Amino acid sequence: MNTDTSQSGANRLHADAITLGYDKRVISRELSVEIPDGSFTMIVGPNACGKSTLLRALSRLLPPSAGQVVLDGRAISSYRAKEVARVLGLLPQSSLAPDGITVADLVARGRHPHQSMIRQWSPADEQAVRAAMEATGVTSLSGRLVDELSGGQRQRVWVAMVLAQETPLLLLDEPTTFLDIAHQIELMELLADLNDEGRTLVTVLHDLNQAARYGTHLIAMRDGAVVAQGAPAEIVTAELVEEVFGLACVVRPDPVTGTPSVTPIGRVRDRRGAR
């Protein structure tokens, strides 16, 4: 299956025939993807299929050995790091906070790309930090040390730091990690609201149902290659899930949103009366 509903080169962020890997191990060859402007793009696929590697390349953290990632018509490698950071915010899969740093100070680091020798901390920075903490529900933790928090609390603080950066493009690698189901939905709703306000988001997500519910554009990967790209309603089928994940399933409309909902077939067990 090789569905691609994009038009190459038309969007702010895209990858043209990039080859990615670590040391001598190649993960993806001649990979081309489009991030539609104003989309909530979800990258899905099985473990170790190259999802996070692609996100690292799109964020400029991993230079391709061939091809290029293009941001606003130029190779992303041609920008200075601070220039990219004013346009593109990144939440990596795992982040380490400096020892002894408070929540408020960590979130404030999201304003670093906007600082210079001339422009120091301003009321606009203060407002951005306050709004980011309120949006992620961490205001009450502002004076706490980050290393004292639970995994879920820390994850929300990192999201707040990225939001404080106030970039039009946001890249998030598994942002729901460590969050319970209620906080997962809360975060996905927040990200959907940011998308509704005009930001372009790219998210690596393991939960295919959440990806189909909240995403406007889906990139399905397997073995370092893109199997399908397009709107979830157009590409999420039982055949695609079987091809990408090797999972037999039934795909039906979500009873709440009408978006595709995947139910694994598995083995049928009679649980009545089980204790």
Short mmCIF file of C-alpha atoms in Angstrom, two decimals:
data_model
loop_
_atom_site.label_atom_id
_atom_site.label_comp_id
_atom_site.label_asym_id
_atom_site.label_seq_id
_atom_site.Cartn_x
_atom_site.Cartn_y
_atom_site.Cartn_z
CA MET A 1 0.00 0.00 0.00
CA ASN A 2 1.45 3.38 -0.93
CA THR A 3 -1.07 6.14 -0.46
CA ASP A 4 0.16 9.76 -0.57
CA THR A 5 -2.31 12.62 -0.76
CA SER A 6 0.33 15.36 -0.32
CA GLN A 7 1.77 17.76 -2.86
CA SER A 8 5.53 17.84 -2.50
CA GLY A 9 7.26 21.08 -1.61
CA ALA A 10 4.13 23.11 -0.85
CA ASN A 11 4.40 23.20 2.93
CA ARG A 12 6.65 24.89 5.49
CA LEU A 13 8.22 21.62 6.66
CA HIS A 14 8.98 18.59 4.54
CA ALA A 15 11.65 15.98 3.92
CA ASP A 16 12.99 15.25 0.46
CA ALA A 17 14.47 11.80 -0.12
CA ILE A 18 16.34 11.70 3.19
CA THR A 19 18.49 8.79 4.32
CA LEU A 20 18.73 8.44 8.09
CA GLY A 21 20.71 6.27 10.45
CA TYR A 22 23.11 6.03 13.37
CA ASP A 23 26.80 5.31 12.75
CA LYS A 24 26.75 2.76 9.90
CA ARG A 25 23.22 1.46 10.59
CA VAL A 26 20.69 2.85 8.11
CA ILE A 27 17.13 3.28 9.43
CA SER A 28 15.43 4.91 6.42
CA ARG A 29 16.45 5.35 2.78
CA GLU A 30 15.17 8.08 0.45
CA LEU A 31 12.28 8.94 2.77
CA SER A 32 9.99 11.76 1.65
CA VAL A 33 7.24 13.19 3.85
CA GLU A 34 5.08 16.29 3.87
CA ILE A 35 3.83 18.05 7.01
CA PRO A 36 0.72 19.89 5.80
CA ASP A 37 0.55 23.45 7.09
CA GLY A 38 -1.97 23.79 9.91
CA SER A 39 -2.23 20.03 10.37
CA PHE A 40 -2.12 17.85 13.45
CA THR A 41 0.14 15.20 11.93
CA MET A 42 0.52 11.85 13.68
CA ILE A 43 3.41 9.48 12.98
CA VAL A 44 2.42 5.91 13.84
CA GLY A 45 3.93 2.48 13.43
CA PRO A 46 5.38 -0.47 15.38
CA ASN A 47 8.36 -0.17 17.71
CA ALA A 48 11.72 0.52 16.06
CA CYS A 49 10.16 1.41 12.70
CA GLY A 50 11.88 4.81 12.47
CA LYS A 51 9.19 7.14 13.86
CA SER A 52 11.40 8.94 16.39
CA THR A 53 14.32 8.95 13.95
CA LEU A 54 12.16 10.80 11.43
CA LEU A 55 11.05 13.30 14.07
CA ARG A 56 14.67 13.93 15.06
CA ALA A 57 15.51 14.65 11.44
CA LEU A 58 12.55 17.01 11.03
CA SER A 59 13.70 18.90 14.14
CA ARG A 60 17.31 19.25 12.91
CA LEU A 61 18.73 17.03 15.66
CA LEU A 62 19.70 14.26 13.22
CA PRO A 63 21.32 15.36 9.95
CA PRO A 64 20.42 13.14 6.98
CA SER A 65 23.30 11.40 5.20
CA ALA A 66 21.48 12.11 1.93
CA GLY A 67 18.56 14.33 0.92
CA GLN A 68 17.41 17.27 3.00
CA VAL A 69 14.78 18.52 5.42
CA VAL A 70 13.31 21.81 4.22
CA LEU A 71 11.93 24.55 6.47
CA ASP A 72 10.36 27.61 4.88
CA GLY A 73 11.99 26.93 1.53
CA ARG A 74 15.54 26.39 2.83
CA ALA A 75 17.48 23.38 4.04
CA ILE A 76 16.96 23.28 7.80
CA SER A 77 20.70 22.72 8.21
CA SER A 78 21.36 26.20 6.79
CA TYR A 79 19.70 27.93 9.76
CA ARG A 80 21.34 28.77 13.05
CA ALA A 81 20.02 26.76 15.97
CA LYS A 82 18.34 29.77 17.57
CA GLU A 83 16.59 30.65 14.29
CA VAL A 84 15.08 27.17 14.13
CA ALA A 85 14.09 27.32 17.81
CA ARG A 86 12.00 30.44 17.18
CA VAL A 87 9.95 28.56 14.60
CA LEU A 88 10.02 24.96 15.75
CA GLY A 89 9.58 23.60 19.27
CA LEU A 90 10.61 20.04 20.13
CA LEU A 91 9.62 17.70 22.96
CA PRO A 92 12.02 14.72 22.70
CA GLN A 93 11.17 11.23 23.90
CA SER A 94 13.28 11.53 27.04
CA SER A 95 14.53 14.71 28.67
CA LEU A 96 16.77 15.30 31.67
CA ALA A 97 16.31 18.37 33.85
CA PRO A 98 19.32 20.00 35.52
CA ASP A 99 19.71 19.05 39.18
CA GLY A 100 17.96 21.39 41.60
CA ILE A 101 15.87 23.27 39.01
CA THR A 102 12.31 24.30 39.84
CA VAL A 103 9.30 23.84 37.60
CA ALA A 104 8.99 27.58 36.95
CA ASP A 105 12.66 27.88 36.01
CA LEU A 106 12.50 24.90 33.65
CA VAL A 107 9.41 26.19 31.88
CA ALA A 108 11.09 29.61 31.60
CA ARG A 109 13.88 27.99 29.59
CA GLY A 110 11.38 27.74 26.78
CA ARG A 111 11.84 31.49 26.32
CA HIS A 112 15.59 31.17 25.65
CA PRO A 113 15.27 31.43 21.83
CA HIS A 114 13.64 34.83 22.27
CA GLN A 115 16.43 36.23 24.46
CA SER A 116 19.49 38.13 23.30
CA MET A 117 22.10 40.52 24.66
CA ILE A 118 19.66 43.34 23.93
CA ARG A 119 16.35 41.67 24.72
CA GLN A 120 16.24 40.28 28.24
CA TRP A 121 13.34 38.93 30.29
CA SER A 122 10.12 40.82 29.58
CA PRO A 123 6.46 40.88 30.61
CA ALA A 124 5.72 38.94 27.39
CA ASP A 125 8.04 36.17 28.57
CA GLU A 126 6.36 36.13 31.98
CA GLN A 127 2.93 35.87 30.35
CA ALA A 128 4.06 33.05 28.02
CA VAL A 129 5.39 31.01 30.94
CA ARG A 130 2.28 31.62 33.04
CA ALA A 131 -0.04 30.64 30.17
CA ALA A 132 1.95 27.48 29.42
CA MET A 133 1.84 26.33 33.03
CA GLU A 134 -1.89 27.03 33.29
CA ALA A 135 -2.59 25.15 30.05
CA THR A 136 -0.74 22.06 31.26
CA GLY A 137 -2.03 22.20 34.83
CA VAL A 138 1.34 22.65 36.54
CA THR A 139 0.92 26.14 38.03
CA SER A 140 0.57 24.72 41.54
CA LEU A 141 3.92 22.94 41.07
CA SER A 142 5.84 26.07 40.07
CA GLY A 143 8.05 26.15 43.17
CA ARG A 144 8.67 22.39 43.32
CA LEU A 145 11.92 20.77 42.20
CA VAL A 146 11.47 18.90 38.94
CA ASP A 147 13.33 15.83 40.20
CA GLU A 148 10.80 15.48 43.06
CA LEU A 149 7.84 15.10 40.69
CA SER A 150 6.14 11.96 39.43
CA GLY A 151 6.75 10.84 35.86
CA GLY A 152 3.40 12.19 34.72
CA GLN A 153 3.96 15.56 36.41
CA ARG A 154 7.41 15.87 34.85
CA GLN A 155 6.01 15.10 31.41
CA ARG A 156 3.46 17.90 31.74
CA VAL A 157 6.21 20.30 32.84
CA TRP A 158 8.26 19.46 29.73
CA VAL A 159 5.20 20.06 27.56
CA ALA A 160 4.75 23.42 29.31
CA MET A 161 8.34 24.37 28.48
CA VAL A 162 7.75 23.64 24.79
CA LEU A 163 4.49 25.60 24.82
CA ALA A 164 6.26 28.58 26.43
CA GLN A 165 8.53 28.65 23.38
CA GLU A 166 5.48 29.89 21.39
CA THR A 167 6.50 28.45 18.04
CA PRO A 168 4.15 27.97 15.07
CA LEU A 169 5.50 24.42 14.62
CA LEU A 170 5.52 21.87 17.46
CA LEU A 171 7.17 18.43 17.28
CA LEU A 172 6.40 16.01 20.12
CA ASP A 173 7.80 12.51 20.55
CA GLU A 174 5.36 10.33 22.51
CA PRO A 175 4.03 13.22 24.65
CA THR A 176 1.57 10.98 26.53
CA THR A 177 4.36 8.83 28.03
CA PHE A 178 3.92 8.36 31.82
CA LEU A 179 0.45 9.94 31.76
CA ASP A 180 -2.64 8.11 32.99
CA ILE A 181 -5.60 7.89 30.62
CA ALA A 182 -7.32 11.01 32.00
CA HIS A 183 -4.18 13.13 31.60
CA GLN A 184 -3.54 11.60 28.17
CA ILE A 185 -6.92 12.81 26.93
CA GLU A 186 -6.45 16.16 28.66
CA LEU A 187 -3.12 16.64 26.86
CA MET A 188 -4.47 15.52 23.48
CA GLU A 189 -7.37 17.95 23.86
CA LEU A 190 -4.90 20.74 24.65
CA LEU A 191 -2.82 19.90 21.58
CA ALA A 192 -5.96 19.78 19.43
CA ASP A 193 -6.90 23.25 20.73
CA LEU A 194 -3.45 24.56 19.76
CA ASN A 195 -3.96 23.08 16.31
CA ASP A 196 -7.38 24.75 16.07
CA GLU A 197 -5.65 28.05 16.89
CA GLY A 198 -3.41 27.63 13.85
CA ARG A 199 -0.30 25.82 15.04
CA THR A 200 1.10 22.92 13.05
CA LEU A 201 1.82 19.88 15.23
CA VAL A 202 3.74 16.68 14.51
CA THR A 203 3.41 13.93 17.10
CA VAL A 204 4.80 10.42 17.39
CA LEU A 205 2.07 8.38 19.06
CA HIS A 206 1.69 4.71 19.95
CA ASP A 207 -2.07 4.77 20.44
CA LEU A 208 -3.56 4.39 16.96
CA ASN A 209 -7.09 5.20 18.14
CA GLN A 210 -5.96 8.47 19.71
CA ALA A 211 -3.95 9.26 16.56
CA ALA A 212 -7.02 8.68 14.39
CA ARG A 213 -9.30 10.63 16.74
CA TYR A 214 -7.16 13.76 17.10
CA GLY A 215 -4.97 13.73 14.00
CA THR A 216 -5.85 15.51 10.77
CA HIS A 217 -3.00 13.84 8.87
CA LEU A 218 -1.45 10.43 9.46
CA ILE A 219 1.97 9.07 8.46
CA ALA A 220 2.09 5.28 8.89
CA MET A 221 5.58 3.74 8.94
CA ARG A 222 7.06 0.26 8.91
CA ASP A 223 10.71 -0.81 8.60
CA GLY A 224 11.91 2.76 8.07
CA ALA A 225 9.55 3.45 5.18
CA VAL A 226 6.27 5.32 4.82
CA VAL A 227 3.47 2.89 4.04
CA ALA A 228 0.71 5.49 3.80
CA GLN A 229 0.11 9.21 4.29
CA GLY A 230 -3.22 11.00 4.41
CA ALA A 231 -6.32 11.83 6.44
CA PRO A 232 -7.11 9.12 9.05
CA ALA A 233 -10.61 8.58 7.62
CA GLU A 234 -9.07 7.86 4.22
CA ILE A 235 -6.20 5.55 5.13
CA VAL A 236 -6.99 3.76 8.43
CA THR A 237 -8.39 0.40 7.35
CA ALA A 238 -8.11 -3.14 8.67
CA GLU A 239 -5.77 -3.86 5.75
CA LEU A 240 -3.45 -0.97 6.67
CA VAL A 241 -3.33 -2.02 10.35
CA GLU A 242 -2.49 -5.58 9.31
CA GLU A 243 0.23 -4.36 6.93
CA VAL A 244 1.82 -1.91 9.37
CA PHE A 245 1.36 -3.65 12.73
CA GLY A 246 0.72 -7.26 11.71
CA LEU A 247 -2.51 -7.08 13.70
CA ALA A 248 -5.83 -8.58 12.64
CA CYS A 249 -8.57 -6.12 13.61
CA VAL A 250 -11.92 -4.58 12.87
CA VAL A 251 -12.11 -0.87 12.02
CA ARG A 252 -15.38 0.86 12.78
CA PRO A 253 -16.40 4.50 13.30
CA ASP A 254 -15.75 5.80 16.82
CA PRO A 255 -19.18 6.12 18.50
CA VAL A 256 -18.32 9.60 19.80
CA THR A 257 -16.29 11.22 17.00
CA GLY A 258 -16.98 9.07 13.95
CA THR A 259 -13.23 8.74 13.35
CA PRO A 260 -11.74 5.28 12.65
CA SER A 261 -11.56 3.08 15.74
CA VAL A 262 -9.43 -0.08 15.76
CA THR A 263 -10.52 -3.17 17.72
CA PRO A 264 -8.05 -6.09 17.72
CA ILE A 265 -9.60 -9.48 16.97
CA GLY A 266 -7.30 -11.64 19.08
CA ARG A 267 -8.76 -14.75 20.70
CA VAL A 268 -12.37 -14.69 21.81
CA ARG A 269 -12.71 -15.62 25.48
CA ASP A 270 -15.84 -16.05 27.56
CA ARG A 271 -15.25 -13.80 30.61
CA ARG A 272 -18.73 -14.21 32.07
CA GLY A 273 -18.55 -15.25 35.70
CA ALA A 274 -14.76 -14.83 35.82
CA ARG A 275 -13.41 -13.98 39.25
#
